[in-house]
XYZ file of N, CA and C in Angstrom:
669
model
N 10.263 12.411 0.461
C 8.960 11.810 0.794
C 8.816 11.720 2.222
N 7.397 11.318 2.773
C 7.182 11.438 4.157
C 7.915 10.393 4.679
N 8.344 10.730 6.066
C 8.862 9.540 6.732
C 8.123 8.229 6.952
N 6.761 8.268 6.616
C 6.092 6.996 6.724
C 6.620 6.099 5.465
N 7.054 6.893 4.566
C 7.538 5.977 3.561
C 8.987 5.689 3.420
N 9.639 6.826 3.845
C 11.147 6.586 3.965
C 11.745 5.903 4.867
N 10.914 5.955 5.949
C 11.340 5.055 7.130
C 10.628 3.716 7.199
N 9.759 3.277 6.395
C 9.230 2.082 6.510
C 10.150 0.993 6.756
N 11.033 0.674 6.349
C 12.140 -0.281 6.555
C 12.386 -0.516 8.123
N 12.745 0.772 8.562
C 13.275 0.719 10.088
C 12.155 0.525 11.011
N 10.911 1.114 10.730
C 9.931 0.960 11.697
C 9.267 -0.313 11.605
N 9.210 -0.920 10.333
C 8.555 -2.214 10.121
C 9.512 -3.407 10.507
N 10.843 -3.172 10.447
C 11.928 -3.838 11.143
C 11.825 -3.979 12.378
N 11.412 -2.905 13.311
C 11.434 -2.942 14.702
C 10.323 -3.936 14.966
N 9.169 -3.735 14.226
C 8.273 -4.503 14.589
C 8.387 -6.023 14.554
N 9.102 -6.408 13.507
C 9.287 -7.523 13.137
C 10.294 -8.275 14.118
N 11.160 -7.457 14.591
C 12.355 -7.930 15.465
C 11.416 -8.161 16.974
N 10.513 -7.126 17.179
C 9.613 -7.375 18.568
C 8.912 -8.549 18.554
N 8.436 -8.814 17.503
C 7.566 -10.162 17.371
C 8.397 -11.511 17.481
N 9.745 -11.382 16.912
C 10.738 -12.543 16.929
C 11.114 -12.587 18.111
N 11.189 -11.524 18.956
C 11.970 -11.680 20.315
C 10.839 -12.279 21.524
N 9.572 -11.831 21.118
C 8.620 -11.978 22.258
C 7.843 -13.521 21.941
N 8.028 -13.833 20.837
C 7.532 -15.329 20.495
C 8.197 -16.298 21.511
N 9.320 -16.566 21.565
C 10.049 -17.579 22.407
C 9.698 -17.299 23.940
N 9.550 -16.160 24.438
C 8.924 -15.905 25.693
C 7.734 -16.299 26.051
N 6.820 -16.121 25.134
C 5.432 -16.620 25.277
C 5.215 -18.165 25.319
N 5.988 -18.670 24.211
C 6.130 -20.116 24.112
C 6.511 -20.689 25.254
N 7.446 -20.282 26.013
C 8.236 -20.811 27.260
C 7.165 -20.535 28.124
N 6.435 -19.643 28.213
C 5.441 -19.412 29.401
C 4.404 -20.206 29.249
N 3.626 -20.405 28.092
C 2.817 -21.392 28.002
C 2.945 -22.612 28.008
N 4.190 -23.090 28.121
C 4.653 -24.584 28.336
C 5.361 -24.571 29.682
N 5.274 -23.715 30.402
C 5.901 -23.803 31.734
C 4.920 -24.332 32.866
N 5.516 -24.714 33.972
C 4.524 -25.092 35.194
C 4.254 -23.736 35.966
N 3.015 -23.658 36.070
C 2.595 -22.351 37.042
C 1.666 -23.008 38.167
N 1.685 -24.129 38.511
C 0.826 -24.527 39.555
C 1.537 -24.027 40.957
N 0.587 -23.879 41.862
C 0.807 -23.375 43.152
C -0.183 -24.153 43.951
N 0.257 -24.835 45.089
C 1.749 -24.985 45.397
C 2.024 -26.249 44.206
N 3.300 -26.399 44.249
C 3.946 -27.602 43.519
C 3.848 -28.958 44.422
N 3.448 -30.240 43.979
C 3.446 -30.858 44.750
C 4.523 -32.170 44.433
N 5.535 -32.753 45.216
C 6.329 -33.630 44.864
C 6.075 -34.718 45.764
N 5.344 -35.815 45.027
C 4.952 -36.972 45.600
C 5.807 -37.950 46.057
N 6.848 -38.217 45.289
C 8.077 -38.937 45.542
C 8.747 -38.553 47.014
N 8.861 -37.231 47.012
C 9.523 -36.516 48.457
C 8.394 -36.400 49.397
N 7.293 -36.313 49.093
C 6.050 -35.932 49.955
C 6.148 -34.746 50.593
N 6.385 -33.724 49.541
C 6.634 -32.249 49.676
C 5.550 -31.515 49.154
N 5.346 -30.451 50.010
C 4.403 -29.507 49.162
C 5.165 -28.159 49.128
N 5.619 -27.567 47.983
C 6.328 -26.296 48.145
C 5.688 -25.078 47.529
N 5.374 -24.084 48.351
C 4.643 -22.929 47.799
C 5.823 -21.966 47.260
N 5.409 -21.575 45.772
C 6.177 -20.735 45.113
C 5.627 -19.568 44.468
N 6.120 -19.043 43.416
C 5.683 -17.948 42.885
C 5.406 -18.138 41.449
N 5.660 -19.346 40.579
C 5.562 -19.741 39.452
C 4.292 -19.144 38.509
N 3.109 -18.866 39.260
C 1.872 -18.459 38.950
C 1.915 -16.906 38.429
N 3.054 -16.243 39.131
C 3.018 -14.939 38.505
C 3.430 -14.717 37.175
N 2.321 -13.844 36.447
C 2.424 -13.861 34.871
C 3.252 -12.611 34.420
N 4.260 -12.063 35.165
C 5.023 -10.989 34.749
C 5.640 -11.239 33.529
N 6.185 -12.373 33.004
C 6.666 -12.636 31.540
C 5.828 -12.356 30.560
N 4.650 -13.060 30.656
C 3.713 -12.820 29.492
C 3.039 -11.374 29.505
N 2.955 -10.892 30.712
C 2.383 -9.307 30.971
C 3.304 -8.239 30.207
N 4.550 -8.723 30.457
C 5.492 -7.699 30.079
C 5.391 -7.683 28.486
N 5.555 -9.228 27.998
C 5.662 -9.310 26.524
C 4.461 -8.835 25.799
N 3.369 -8.917 26.428
C 2.050 -8.489 25.605
C 2.097 -7.000 25.705
N 2.714 -6.281 26.547
C 2.471 -4.950 26.690
C 3.608 -4.428 25.521
N 4.653 -5.098 25.311
C 5.660 -4.969 24.216
C 4.956 -4.981 22.802
N 4.123 -6.095 22.703
C 3.501 -6.344 21.590
C 2.436 -5.428 21.099
N 1.793 -5.029 22.323
C 0.694 -3.975 21.991
C 1.446 -2.597 21.574
N 2.461 -1.944 22.158
C 3.148 -0.894 21.732
C 3.812 -1.205 20.207
N 4.281 -2.060 19.864
C 4.868 -2.455 18.592
C 3.713 -2.459 17.513
N 2.842 -3.079 17.722
C 1.738 -3.123 16.981
C 0.831 -1.847 16.530
N 0.921 -1.092 17.745
C 0.245 0.024 17.658
C 1.314 1.079 16.656
N 2.546 0.942 16.704
C 3.460 1.796 15.934
C 3.042 1.367 14.537
N 3.124 0.139 14.272
C 2.628 -0.225 12.850
C 1.379 -0.024 12.156
N 0.406 0.287 13.163
C -0.852 0.857 12.844
C -0.885 2.434 12.494
N 0.048 3.112 13.381
C -0.120 4.587 13.218
C 0.809 4.942 11.809
N 1.823 4.204 11.552
C 2.590 4.518 10.158
C 1.929 4.003 9.027
N 1.074 2.927 9.103
C 0.345 2.508 8.244
C -0.930 3.549 7.927
N -1.427 4.030 8.846
C -2.356 5.047 8.858
C -1.795 6.240 7.966
N -0.610 6.675 8.291
C -0.191 7.841 7.729
C 0.155 7.577 5.976
N 0.219 6.485 5.831
C 0.640 6.124 4.365
C -0.762 6.228 3.774
N -1.723 5.741 4.328
C -3.118 5.850 3.588
C -3.338 7.310 3.451
N -2.940 8.168 4.522
C -3.562 9.607 4.148
C -2.636 10.159 3.241
N -1.261 9.985 2.937
C -0.461 10.274 2.031
C -1.006 9.969 0.469
N -1.378 8.817 0.305
C -2.156 8.203 -0.775
C -2.934 9.340 -1.471
N -3.803 9.786 -0.413
C -4.884 10.837 -1.104
C -4.800 12.052 -1.025
N -3.553 12.465 -0.610
C -3.211 13.942 -0.871
C -2.573 14.269 -2.234
N -3.294 14.901 -3.165
C -2.864 15.134 -4.468
C -1.411 15.818 -4.466
N -1.162 16.707 -3.486
C -0.056 17.575 -3.614
C 1.239 16.638 -3.324
N 0.943 15.359 -2.757
C 1.757 14.304 -2.277
C 1.959 13.134 -3.459
N 0.835 12.676 -3.721
C 0.924 11.384 -4.705
C 0.723 12.019 -6.262
N 0.390 13.281 -6.427
C -0.177 13.321 -7.719
C -1.336 12.496 -8.295
N -2.116 11.971 -7.423
C -3.427 11.333 -7.860
C -4.707 12.142 -7.409
N -5.686 11.793 -8.072
C -6.875 12.439 -7.524
C -7.113 12.591 -5.984
N -7.636 13.348 -5.472
C -8.039 13.609 -4.045
C -9.050 12.454 -3.528
N -8.567 11.929 -2.609
C -9.340 10.479 -2.104
C -9.501 9.559 -3.064
N -8.470 9.592 -4.156
C -8.473 8.429 -5.072
C -9.710 7.991 -6.080
N -10.493 9.182 -6.227
C -11.566 9.021 -6.937
C -11.507 10.058 -8.261
N -11.852 9.657 -9.211
C -12.037 10.341 -10.410
C -13.000 11.712 -10.374
N -14.358 11.114 -9.965
C -15.236 12.224 -9.960
C -15.432 12.758 -8.497
N -14.397 13.578 -8.049
C -14.489 13.958 -6.762
C -15.722 15.102 -6.514
N -16.195 15.244 -5.401
C -17.294 16.120 -5.352
C -18.734 15.232 -5.263
N -18.828 14.544 -6.348
C -19.947 13.604 -6.561
C -19.678 12.043 -5.914
N -18.219 12.149 -5.650
C -18.089 10.880 -4.911
C -16.912 11.203 -3.689
N -17.000 10.700 -2.529
C -16.153 10.842 -1.335
C -14.926 9.752 -1.387
N -14.801 8.838 -2.557
C -13.664 8.091 -2.502
C -13.427 7.435 -1.186
N -12.198 7.190 -0.968
C -11.761 6.632 0.275
C -11.519 7.573 1.446
N -12.366 8.684 1.509
C -12.058 9.640 2.620
C -12.390 8.950 4.070
N -13.598 8.400 3.891
C -14.197 7.842 5.189
C -13.361 6.727 5.517
N -12.737 6.001 4.571
C -11.736 4.624 4.926
C -10.679 5.252 5.719
N -10.200 6.356 5.230
C -9.081 6.972 6.035
C -9.344 7.362 7.354
N -10.601 7.942 7.400
C -11.275 8.178 8.852
C -11.141 7.017 9.739
N -11.693 5.833 9.245
C -11.763 4.486 9.796
C -10.160 4.246 10.322
N -9.467 4.140 9.679
C -8.090 3.728 9.957
C -7.535 4.629 11.041
N -7.781 5.957 10.809
C -7.397 6.798 12.052
C -7.898 6.405 13.263
N -9.355 6.296 13.042
C -10.008 6.039 14.682
C -9.521 4.610 15.155
N -9.301 3.754 14.395
C -8.544 2.459 14.811
C -7.234 2.699 15.352
N -6.420 3.471 14.565
C -4.898 3.717 15.114
C -4.989 4.391 16.483
N -5.934 5.320 16.778
C -6.165 6.141 18.033
C -6.577 5.298 18.988
N -7.316 4.330 18.654
C -7.868 3.443 19.636
C -6.817 2.639 20.235
N -5.979 2.084 19.366
C -4.732 1.403 19.751
C -3.847 2.139 20.680
N -3.725 3.432 20.590
C -2.986 4.318 21.282
C -3.441 4.356 22.692
N -4.775 4.601 22.703
C -5.383 4.500 23.886
C -5.282 3.309 24.946
N -4.960 2.264 24.054
C -4.899 0.954 24.819
C -3.570 0.679 25.160
N -2.641 1.492 24.885
C -1.228 1.078 24.982
C -0.678 1.473 26.306
N -1.343 1.919 27.306
C -0.812 1.969 28.549
C -0.298 0.684 29.105
N 0.932 0.628 29.590
C 1.108 -0.890 30.053
C 0.667 -1.398 31.055
N -0.111 -2.468 30.990
C -0.866 -2.921 32.243
C -0.297 -3.560 33.136
N 1.199 -4.253 32.781
C 2.163 -4.562 33.823
C 2.908 -3.762 34.900
N 2.610 -2.264 34.755
C 3.358 -1.502 35.629
C 2.115 -1.389 36.747
N 0.944 -1.760 36.481
C -0.271 -1.428 37.621
C -0.346 -2.720 38.620
N -0.416 -2.466 39.713
C -0.891 -3.446 40.731
C -1.571 -2.989 41.886
N -2.755 -3.448 42.128
C -3.402 -3.109 43.651
C -3.530 -4.176 44.407
N -2.826 -4.104 45.889
C -3.111 -5.121 46.420
C -4.127 -5.796 46.798
N -4.401 -7.086 46.820
C -5.734 -7.630 47.384
C -5.225 -8.886 48.232
N -6.524 -9.694 48.660
C -6.447 -10.524 49.578
C -5.622 -10.114 50.879
N -6.117 -9.045 51.459
C -5.434 -8.575 52.811
C -4.025 -8.298 52.544
N -3.615 -7.961 51.389
C -2.185 -7.708 51.091
C -1.102 -8.838 50.900
N -1.808 -10.036 51.096
C -1.109 -11.185 50.697
C -0.732 -11.394 49.084
N -1.484 -10.992 48.443
C -1.417 -10.721 46.802
C -0.880 -9.261 46.853
N 0.173 -8.771 47.023
C 0.829 -7.254 47.199
C 1.154 -6.767 45.719
N 1.635 -7.660 44.998
C 2.209 -7.602 43.485
C 1.697 -8.529 42.487
N 0.789 -8.137 41.497
C 0.280 -9.091 40.542
C 0.684 -8.379 39.269
N 0.631 -9.120 38.189
C 1.221 -8.966 36.923
C 0.374 -8.244 35.936
N -0.939 -8.335 36.351
C -1.835 -7.785 35.400
C -1.774 -8.248 34.101
N -1.277 -9.603 34.186
C -1.312 -10.451 32.562
C -2.476 -10.478 32.041
N -3.641 -10.977 32.344
C -4.716 -10.989 31.580
C -5.234 -9.796 30.824
N -4.986 -8.792 31.837
C -5.516 -7.453 30.893
C -4.379 -7.064 29.961
N -3.060 -7.468 30.240
C -2.223 -7.089 28.959
C -2.268 -8.027 27.771
N -2.727 -9.082 28.164
C -2.979 -10.036 27.018
C -4.305 -9.544 26.287
N -5.296 -9.294 26.850
C -6.467 -8.701 26.263
C -6.238 -7.656 25.297
N -5.481 -6.528 25.965
C -5.234 -5.218 25.240
C -4.578 -5.642 24.260
N -3.304 -6.522 24.080
C -2.589 -7.009 22.815
C -3.594 -7.512 21.737
N -4.395 -8.325 22.241
C -5.111 -9.090 21.216
C -6.236 -8.133 20.743
N -6.695 -7.266 21.355
C -7.694 -6.216 20.695
C -7.010 -5.104 19.671
N -5.835 -5.029 20.241
C -4.871 -4.214 19.467
C -4.350 -4.810 18.037
N -4.295 -6.223 18.218
C -3.690 -7.147 17.057
C -4.994 -6.995 15.691
N -6.070 -7.141 16.572
C -7.324 -7.056 15.572
C -7.681 -5.816 15.210
N -7.400 -4.695 15.825
C -7.575 -3.360 14.922
C -6.526 -3.266 14.144
N -5.210 -3.682 14.055
C -3.983 -3.427 13.238
C -4.339 -4.313 11.904
N -4.906 -5.257 11.890
C -5.334 -5.896 10.740
C -6.200 -5.362 9.773
N -7.149 -4.518 10.653
C -8.034 -3.868 9.592
C -7.315 -2.598 8.961
N -6.592 -1.855 9.868
C -5.720 -0.785 9.313
C -4.806 -1.272 8.116
N -4.254 -2.308 8.514
C -3.166 -2.756 7.220
C -4.204 -3.204 5.973
N -5.339 -3.734 6.324
C -6.100 -4.178 5.197
C -6.542 -2.840 4.337
N -6.945 -1.754 5.146
C -7.391 -0.365 4.396
C -6.038 0.054 3.662
N -4.821 0.047 4.335
C -3.942 0.464 3.273
C -3.632 -0.223 2.071
N -3.797 -1.631 2.073
C -3.483 -2.718 1.146
C -4.751 -2.367 0.018
N -5.929 -1.935 0.480
C -6.896 -1.611 -0.509
C -6.645 -0.363 -1.237
N -6.147 0.707 -0.588
C -6.006 2.074 -0.963
C -4.830 2.149 -1.844
N -3.783 1.310 -1.526
C -2.588 0.911 -2.241
C -3.112 0.371 -3.721
N -3.815 -0.433 -3.736
C -4.207 -1.049 -4.917
C -4.809 -0.155 -5.749
N -5.733 0.652 -5.263
C -6.440 1.637 -6.210
C -5.395 2.679 -6.332
N -4.442 3.152 -5.649
C -3.364 4.096 -6.090
C -2.603 3.493 -7.278
N -2.157 2.146 -7.182
C -1.329 1.691 -8.366
C -2.188 1.437 -9.633
N -3.588 1.128 -9.526
C -4.140 1.093 -10.724
C -4.574 2.399 -11.481
N -4.249 3.512 -10.620
C -4.580 4.841 -11.120
C -3.386 5.218 -11.967
N -2.248 4.740 -11.394
C -0.969 5.120 -12.094
C -0.628 4.140 -13.278
N -1.535 3.359 -13.604
C -1.457 2.546 -14.805
C -1.068 3.392 -16.175
N -0.264 3.023 -17.250
C 0.447 1.828 -17.369
C 1.698 1.625 -16.458
N 2.011 2.433 -15.502
C 3.152 2.149 -14.797
C 2.970 0.874 -13.936
N 3.967 0.146 -13.607
C 3.686 -0.927 -12.708
C 4.630 -0.924 -11.569
N 4.273 -1.456 -10.291
C 5.345 -1.740 -9.416
C 6.188 -3.014 -9.320
N 6.680 -3.451 -8.286
C 7.627 -4.817 -8.445
C 6.573 -6.083 -8.617
N 7.292 -7.076 -9.141
C 6.580 -8.224 -9.611
C 5.825 -8.529 -8.454
N 6.419 -8.615 -7.251
C 5.757 -9.343 -6.116
C 4.602 -8.544 -5.735
N 4.597 -7.219 -5.825
C 3.766 -6.384 -5.322
C 2.585 -6.325 -6.260
N 2.816 -6.423 -7.470
C 1.811 -6.602 -8.763
C 0.899 -7.835 -8.332
N 1.668 -9.160 -7.717
C 0.938 -10.275 -7.325
C 0.088 -10.044 -6.425
N 0.541 -9.247 -5.346
C -0.426 -8.857 -4.090
C -1.503 -8.362 -4.632
N -1.124 -7.514 -5.415
C -2.740 -6.439 -5.904
C -3.615 -7.206 -6.691
N -2.909 -8.467 -7.331
C -3.841 -9.016 -8.220
C -4.392 -9.949 -7.201
N -4.202 -10.504 -6.290
C -4.795 -11.304 -5.210
C -5.956 -10.353 -4.652
N -5.606 -9.198 -4.203
C -6.403 -8.306 -3.733
C -7.715 -8.041 -4.601
N -7.285 -7.848 -5.957
C -8.409 -7.645 -7.234
C -9.285 -8.938 -7.140
N -8.822 -9.961 -6.702
C -9.945 -11.009 -6.759
C -11.064 -10.893 -5.996
N -10.837 -10.044 -4.997
C -12.133 -9.808 -3.972
C -12.502 -8.557 -4.068
N -11.607 -7.495 -4.418
C -12.081 -6.059 -4.265
C -11.694 -5.428 -5.532
N -12.976 -4.805 -6.058
C -12.842 -4.124 -7.477
C -12.142 -3.070 -7.238
N -12.061 -2.372 -8.484
C -11.337 -0.840 -8.400
C -12.610 -0.018 -8.350
N -12.157 1.063 -7.547
C -13.447 1.886 -7.255
C -13.814 3.146 -8.362
N -14.836 2.779 -8.905
C -15.039 3.778 -9.926
C -16.125 4.797 -9.390
N -16.949 4.452 -8.315
C -17.870 5.480 -7.720
C -18.053 4.723 -6.195
N -18.628 5.602 -5.624
C -18.939 5.243 -4.119
C -19.730 4.035 -3.782
N -19.363 3.138 -2.950
C -19.999 1.838 -2.506
C -19.510 1.624 -1.062
N -20.431 0.749 -0.645
C -20.292 0.279 0.579
C -18.888 -0.446 0.669
N -18.112 0.069 1.524
C -16.751 -0.429 1.777
C -16.625 -1.830 2.809
N -17.669 -1.888 3.609
C -17.662 -3.149 4.533
C -17.127 -4.727 4.039
N -17.541 -4.841 2.808
C -17.401 -6.142 2.493
C -15.866 -6.274 1.956
N -15.432 -5.075 1.481
C -13.876 -5.023 0.631
C -13.225 -5.087 2.025
N -13.308 -4.324 2.914
C -12.445 -4.090 4.216
C -12.336 -5.585 4.871
N -13.561 -6.281 4.892
C -13.460 -7.556 5.610
C -12.795 -8.471 4.813
N -12.930 -8.569 3.349
C -12.324 -9.385 2.499
C -10.668 -9.101 2.622
N -10.008 -8.097 2.618
C -8.750 -7.897 2.617
C -8.159 -8.175 4.249
N -9.075 -7.904 5.091
C -8.448 -8.293 6.468
C -8.398 -9.747 6.666
N -9.161 -10.514 6.036
C -9.157 -11.966 6.365
C -7.838 -12.378 5.455
N -7.478 -11.667 4.332
C -6.413 -12.063 3.596
C -5.127 -11.642 4.497
N -5.033 -10.665 5.049
C -3.823 -10.194 6.047
C -4.085 -11.214 7.006
N -5.143 -11.707 7.672
C -5.063 -12.752 8.691
C -4.473 -14.084 8.492
N -4.787 -14.465 7.182
C -4.617 -15.774 6.682
C -2.997 -15.921 6.033
N -2.398 -14.772 6.063
C -1.137 -14.735 5.434
C -0.839 -15.034 4.030
N -2.102 -15.255 3.364
C -1.894 -15.413 1.773
C -1.207 -14.396 0.915
N -1.340 -13.158 1.411
C -0.445 -11.931 0.666
C 0.881 -11.949 1.016
N 1.557 -12.661 1.937
C 2.907 -12.991 2.169
C 3.574 -13.803 0.852
N 2.710 -14.631 0.231
C 3.396 -15.598 -0.732
C 2.104 -15.720 -1.707
N 1.538 -14.551 -2.577
C 0.710 -14.684 -3.359
C 1.035 -15.539 -4.765
């Protein structure tokens, strides 16, 4: 099997570990004191420090951006594998009447485009710094940029994962009467409540939006 299948536990495990490691750092920073200067009324002191420097969230967001992009790229590769007859044994593009129908061909193109955009957003913002304010602010975190890129990538990844789930549901139905695990059958059933089996070409936008909402809500983790 392709590495995107054989190595899924290792790659997905890395992403989970990154999420687990970065969450407490972000929570600490969100709840930290970042004022400058710090005012100590009881001692009548004003102390200028560097608590405003956002290097911690900047570095964490750069890590999240890279980890989530890795998840998007391996997901897109599995989408591609589902539709290759020589790999899956299923009809090309997961449609019975190929030629008359394009099936999931352009859906895979969408996943590839989103994964590629994630890659282009992965340059770590936190390694960049241009001095400003007459060189007084000579090293900055670029934290807002790092955070915005991570949020953008997270949004893209939700759609890539939604596409994989939608394509996987189609592939599993085509393998009937064979079944997957009980838990994954429940996931597929949940998807089928919103997305019908593809018999002929249709507009996919409502389907993709429906599944990405499921991904975002977490309902598929405990269907």
